[in-house]
């Protein structure tokens, strides 16, 4: 009997907010004909709001149970998740995972295992939770016409930035509120430094452009270096600052890919993506812009995406990774320009040679602001922008194709004081 | 050789804005490996911007060509389209159509023919053009959790309403501008009277709730009865007026389904859907609201949706109509309430008995405004709301489950003058 017609008997790893959310949803929707049979947890002594006989700390109990035909992995630890997911696939068991770090780092191998053992792995919840962006990129934008994806894919940082901008409170307070509301982990560094957004972008790149990239090869800056003065500058210009993950096809067919704070104008669809919401703008050659919006964090939205994977499994759905089979592989572009704003404290901290062109600058004894055009090699080969006292923020429409940059000489303005 | 591996050789019916748009897009994207071989047109003598040998006025030329493995139907005439589409399916040829009227009226038969002759029919372009809403409803929201869909699905009326509200111009001028920009047909009645939106809603209901409804069974009012005073009232309250197609599951499992002008508050995601754009809000039990947004009219956005159907056909995609196979069929609810605003010119034109409850009223010699609660049977069984001098506009969150309406007695206010 195939998985499509029989009941889904689930072995669940992890019973945190999402795991428990999923357990509750399945209890409330008998129509799905799916049952959580065992839950493997790490800490046996934590009080759980479910029958004790459900729980085990021994993963083997789940793998050895012949009734279990689906493993759902909802644990934080990407290394442990790697072992569980590969183990399940090698046993030919279908897997649903929401672990973006695992997926971003090991997708090549996981694709191979899916093919070798004919076991599907679905992970819609791994990017933008409830928004069906992976399946849409895989299925709907299945042609050469996709030009750009551009999204707010991390709910925690978006929540923090919304608090800072809409309620005029400082970073620390906003972070504490995000943690209190459950939108930021107790160790928020993965979110705040943009690493979570970068992992999600890695997954999206696979399904959008057939581009497999290592997370560490994608230039990435989170919101940890932003200053009050940057927020003031944004307000003055009528912009919001958002942490934007984006990928934009260049005229040579390669893809410019970044996670950076960006000034976002009110006419940008991402401007109104606030609090813990996520939003993704997809641009194609002929359909112009399309926009997907929904909750990107929280137990039920994530559980809901896991549920949609359950439904999809019933109907034999699996990712086909069609775009990976392009004859000419798509790669990360290393030749494009960025229009950026940079603020910093000490003169000479940011090398003026970094800029191909300078649009505007202002400087005082202890604070400088520059906006200008720089080549992506500045971010790929240098570290000045990673300094705590430097903020680097992408300007609107800030990714510029190398072929459209005039070969002007570097315009050093005579009044330039830094 | 299956359609998936060989070149798509297309027989195209219709060479209007969308047909020509598609032809151009296919010429510019050889990677799709699809070629328009013949185009069947109605008027041989119209000048066409393509080689003359492409065209024929004889449909049989297309059906008899053994090379043609895909029929794309992009003609206005729903009756002619019906013959072409059924003819093709019966010959086992795959079909892509964008004809919402044809689909809304004949989907039962077309589903039957697809199954009988094992020929797929795709029609993503038939609702919301470039927004992949049909496939998302079919594939992603495939569970019992879908509660509501609510959308602006007609670009022409939205364009007209945007002009009226944002540029403060009158209905006639706005309509003329919409026609000049190509967003309204020369005979705009289908759009303006809401019939196009209702046809699209019929298609969406099939894929959202597994509900097959006849268009004429869905209460529908377009924008043709709206008055300047209604626009003024909306502005005063901070609302926009939008033509909203919606379906909302009731507590008894049946679905309240309507196309009506509605007051939309700024916090509603549909508020910012302007000009020729479309937007659809999908509400599920656990994922809260999700929002899809994109261009809903125009040659390239529509052609782009047709293209995505082409891609899908290559990968053996076909609608499975899973939700139609539910054990208990979903039907149109005939027992729910509406919170509405009604304006009218003559006393007694709107029967006060129509209202279960009245919230507010004002009246002068030649103009009355009432807001209150009425039972859907008022729209199903009476005609007073279809009079040209009456405007009926749904209030925000205006669909009320019958079970939540208190069994209060009809509250006739003593001051009531009409």
PDB file of C-alpha atoms in Angstrom, chain A residues 24-25 28-32 124-125 129-133 135-136 139-145 269 272 277 284-295 300-301 304-305 307-309 311-312 314-315 317 320 322 325, chain B residues 24-25 28-32 124-125 129-133 135-136 139-145 269 272 277 284-295 300-301 304-305 307-309 311-312 314-315 317 320 322 325:
ATOM      1  CA  UNK A  24      -2.461  19.984  17.967  1.00  0.00           C
ATOM      2  CA  UNK A  25      -3.451  20.762  14.372  1.00  0.00           C
ATOM      3  CA  UNK A  28      -8.084  18.912  15.327  1.00  0.00           C
ATOM      4  CA  UNK A  29      -8.227  17.810  11.684  1.00  0.00           C
ATOM      5  CA  UNK A  30      -9.061  14.098  11.537  1.00  0.00           C
ATOM      6  CA  UNK A  31      -9.878  14.560   7.853  1.00  0.00           C
ATOM      7  CA  UNK A  32      -6.153  14.610   7.117  1.00  0.00           C
ATOM      8  CA  UNK A 124       7.936  24.138   2.367  1.00  0.00           C
ATOM      9  CA  UNK A 125       8.106  25.327   5.999  1.00  0.00           C
ATOM     10  CA  UNK A 129       6.693  29.410   6.809  1.00  0.00           C
ATOM     11  CA  UNK A 130       3.120  29.639   5.609  1.00  0.00           C
ATOM     12  CA  UNK A 131       3.850  31.247   2.229  1.00  0.00           C
ATOM     13  CA  UNK A 132       4.013  28.569  -0.487  1.00  0.00           C
ATOM     14  CA  UNK A 133       7.049  30.135  -2.092  1.00  0.00           C
ATOM     15  CA  UNK A 135       6.523  25.149  -4.517  1.00  0.00           C
ATOM     16  CA  UNK A 136       5.587  28.207  -6.547  1.00  0.00           C
ATOM     17  CA  UNK A 139       6.278  24.724 -10.292  1.00  0.00           C
ATOM     18  CA  UNK A 140       4.954  27.996 -11.519  1.00  0.00           C
ATOM     19  CA  UNK A 141       7.977  30.034 -12.504  1.00  0.00           C
ATOM     20  CA  UNK A 142       9.344  27.140 -14.423  1.00  0.00           C
ATOM     21  CA  UNK A 143      10.823  28.968 -17.363  1.00  0.00           C
ATOM     22  CA  UNK A 144      13.601  31.278 -18.364  1.00  0.00           C
ATOM     23  CA  UNK A 145      11.585  34.336 -17.574  1.00  0.00           C
ATOM     24  CA  UNK A 269       5.629  46.024  -1.930  1.00  0.00           C
ATOM     25  CA  UNK A 272       4.198  47.211   4.212  1.00  0.00           C
ATOM     26  CA  UNK A 277       5.221  38.786   8.452  1.00  0.00           C
ATOM     27  CA  UNK A 284       9.432  37.852 -14.369  1.00  0.00           C
ATOM     28  CA  UNK A 285      10.026  39.197 -17.829  1.00  0.00           C
ATOM     29  CA  UNK A 286       6.410  39.352 -18.796  1.00  0.00           C
ATOM     30  CA  UNK A 287       4.236  39.179 -15.706  1.00  0.00           C
ATOM     31  CA  UNK A 288       5.874  42.150 -14.059  1.00  0.00           C
ATOM     32  CA  UNK A 289       5.909  41.874 -10.265  1.00  0.00           C
ATOM     33  CA  UNK A 290       4.049  39.378  -8.180  1.00  0.00           C
ATOM     34  CA  UNK A 291       3.885  39.397  -4.457  1.00  0.00           C
ATOM     35  CA  UNK A 292       3.343  36.666  -1.878  1.00  0.00           C
ATOM     36  CA  UNK A 293       2.651  37.633   1.687  1.00  0.00           C
ATOM     37  CA  UNK A 294       1.903  35.786   4.898  1.00  0.00           C
ATOM     38  CA  UNK A 295       3.095  34.891   8.360  1.00  0.00           C
ATOM     39  CA  UNK A 300       0.757  27.512  13.607  1.00  0.00           C
ATOM     40  CA  UNK A 301       1.935  29.169  10.369  1.00  0.00           C
ATOM     41  CA  UNK A 304       0.469  24.833   8.458  1.00  0.00           C
ATOM     42  CA  UNK A 305       3.277  24.669   5.884  1.00  0.00           C
ATOM     43  CA  UNK A 307       0.625  20.205   6.828  1.00  0.00           C
ATOM     44  CA  UNK A 308       0.630  21.281   3.200  1.00  0.00           C
ATOM     45  CA  UNK A 309       3.666  19.028   2.692  1.00  0.00           C
ATOM     46  CA  UNK A 311      -1.138  16.803   1.779  1.00  0.00           C
ATOM     47  CA  UNK A 312       1.312  17.000  -1.101  1.00  0.00           C
ATOM     48  CA  UNK A 314      -0.471  11.997  -0.408  1.00  0.00           C
ATOM     49  CA  UNK A 315      -0.629  13.066  -4.015  1.00  0.00           C
ATOM     50  CA  UNK A 317       4.257  15.309  -4.978  1.00  0.00           C
ATOM     51  CA  UNK A 320      11.681  17.642  -9.280  1.00  0.00           C
ATOM     52  CA  UNK A 322      14.011  20.705 -12.806  1.00  0.00           C
ATOM     53  CA  UNK A 325      19.197  20.130 -14.949  1.00  0.00           C
TER      54      UNK A 325
ATOM     55  CA  UNK B  24       5.835  37.393 -29.197  1.00  0.00           C
ATOM     56  CA  UNK B  25       6.861  35.849 -25.868  1.00  0.00           C
ATOM     57  CA  UNK B  28      11.655  35.624 -27.558  1.00  0.00           C
ATOM     58  CA  UNK B  29      12.103  32.503 -25.420  1.00  0.00           C
ATOM     59  CA  UNK B  30      13.382  29.673 -27.607  1.00  0.00           C
ATOM     60  CA  UNK B  31      14.314  27.814 -24.404  1.00  0.00           C
ATOM     61  CA  UNK B  32      10.666  26.911 -23.980  1.00  0.00           C
ATOM     62  CA  UNK B 124      -4.323  29.441 -14.952  1.00  0.00           C
ATOM     63  CA  UNK B 125      -4.820  32.605 -17.042  1.00  0.00           C
ATOM     64  CA  UNK B 129      -3.980  36.430 -15.031  1.00  0.00           C
ATOM     65  CA  UNK B 130      -0.419  36.316 -13.791  1.00  0.00           C
ATOM     66  CA  UNK B 131      -1.196  35.315 -10.184  1.00  0.00           C
ATOM     67  CA  UNK B 132      -0.886  31.540  -9.786  1.00  0.00           C
ATOM     68  CA  UNK B 133      -4.009  31.340  -7.677  1.00  0.00           C
ATOM     69  CA  UNK B 135      -2.754  26.057  -8.910  1.00  0.00           C
ATOM     70  CA  UNK B 136      -2.117  27.251  -5.361  1.00  0.00           C
ATOM     71  CA  UNK B 139      -2.177  22.131  -4.697  1.00  0.00           C
ATOM     72  CA  UNK B 140      -1.225  24.029  -1.617  1.00  0.00           C
ATOM     73  CA  UNK B 141      -4.433  24.593   0.280  1.00  0.00           C
ATOM     74  CA  UNK B 142      -5.340  21.007  -0.091  1.00  0.00           C
ATOM     75  CA  UNK B 143      -6.883  20.370   3.278  1.00  0.00           C
ATOM     76  CA  UNK B 144      -9.893  21.150   5.373  1.00  0.00           C
ATOM     77  CA  UNK B 145      -8.327  24.251   6.786  1.00  0.00           C
ATOM     78  CA  UNK B 269      -4.667  43.815   2.244  1.00  0.00           C
ATOM     79  CA  UNK B 272      -3.682  48.764  -1.711  1.00  0.00           C
ATOM     80  CA  UNK B 277      -3.808  44.842 -10.350  1.00  0.00           C
ATOM     81  CA  UNK B 284      -6.808  29.221   6.597  1.00  0.00           C
ATOM     82  CA  UNK B 285      -7.398  28.016  10.105  1.00  0.00           C
ATOM     83  CA  UNK B 286      -3.774  27.967  11.092  1.00  0.00           C
ATOM     84  CA  UNK B 287      -1.761  30.055   8.691  1.00  0.00           C
ATOM     85  CA  UNK B 288      -3.852  33.169   9.189  1.00  0.00           C
ATOM     86  CA  UNK B 289      -4.020  35.341   6.091  1.00  0.00           C
ATOM     87  CA  UNK B 290      -1.963  34.961   2.987  1.00  0.00           C
ATOM     88  CA  UNK B 291      -1.967  37.351   0.111  1.00  0.00           C
ATOM     89  CA  UNK B 292      -1.212  36.952  -3.573  1.00  0.00           C
ATOM     90  CA  UNK B 293      -0.797  40.021  -5.711  1.00  0.00           C
ATOM     91  CA  UNK B 294       0.010  40.712  -9.323  1.00  0.00           C
ATOM     92  CA  UNK B 295      -1.196  42.061 -12.623  1.00  0.00           C
ATOM     93  CA  UNK B 300       1.840  40.011 -21.225  1.00  0.00           C
ATOM     94  CA  UNK B 301       0.605  39.101 -17.723  1.00  0.00           C
ATOM     95  CA  UNK B 304       2.698  34.758 -18.899  1.00  0.00           C
ATOM     96  CA  UNK B 305       0.054  32.652 -17.139  1.00  0.00           C
ATOM     97  CA  UNK B 307       3.211  30.166 -20.539  1.00  0.00           C
ATOM     98  CA  UNK B 308       3.244  28.696 -17.063  1.00  0.00           C
ATOM     99  CA  UNK B 309       0.556  26.268 -18.213  1.00  0.00           C
ATOM    100  CA  UNK B 311       5.648  24.588 -18.678  1.00  0.00           C
ATOM    101  CA  UNK B 312       3.319  22.627 -16.434  1.00  0.00           C
ATOM    102  CA  UNK B 314       5.689  19.442 -20.062  1.00  0.00           C
ATOM    103  CA  UNK B 315       5.882  18.007 -16.582  1.00  0.00           C
ATOM    104  CA  UNK B 317       0.789  18.495 -14.630  1.00  0.00           C
ATOM    105  CA  UNK B 320      -6.671  16.638 -10.164  1.00  0.00           C
ATOM    106  CA  UNK B 322      -9.211  16.472  -5.605  1.00  0.00           C
ATOM    107  CA  UNK B 325     -14.173  14.042  -4.568  1.00  0.00           C
TER     108      UNK B 325
END
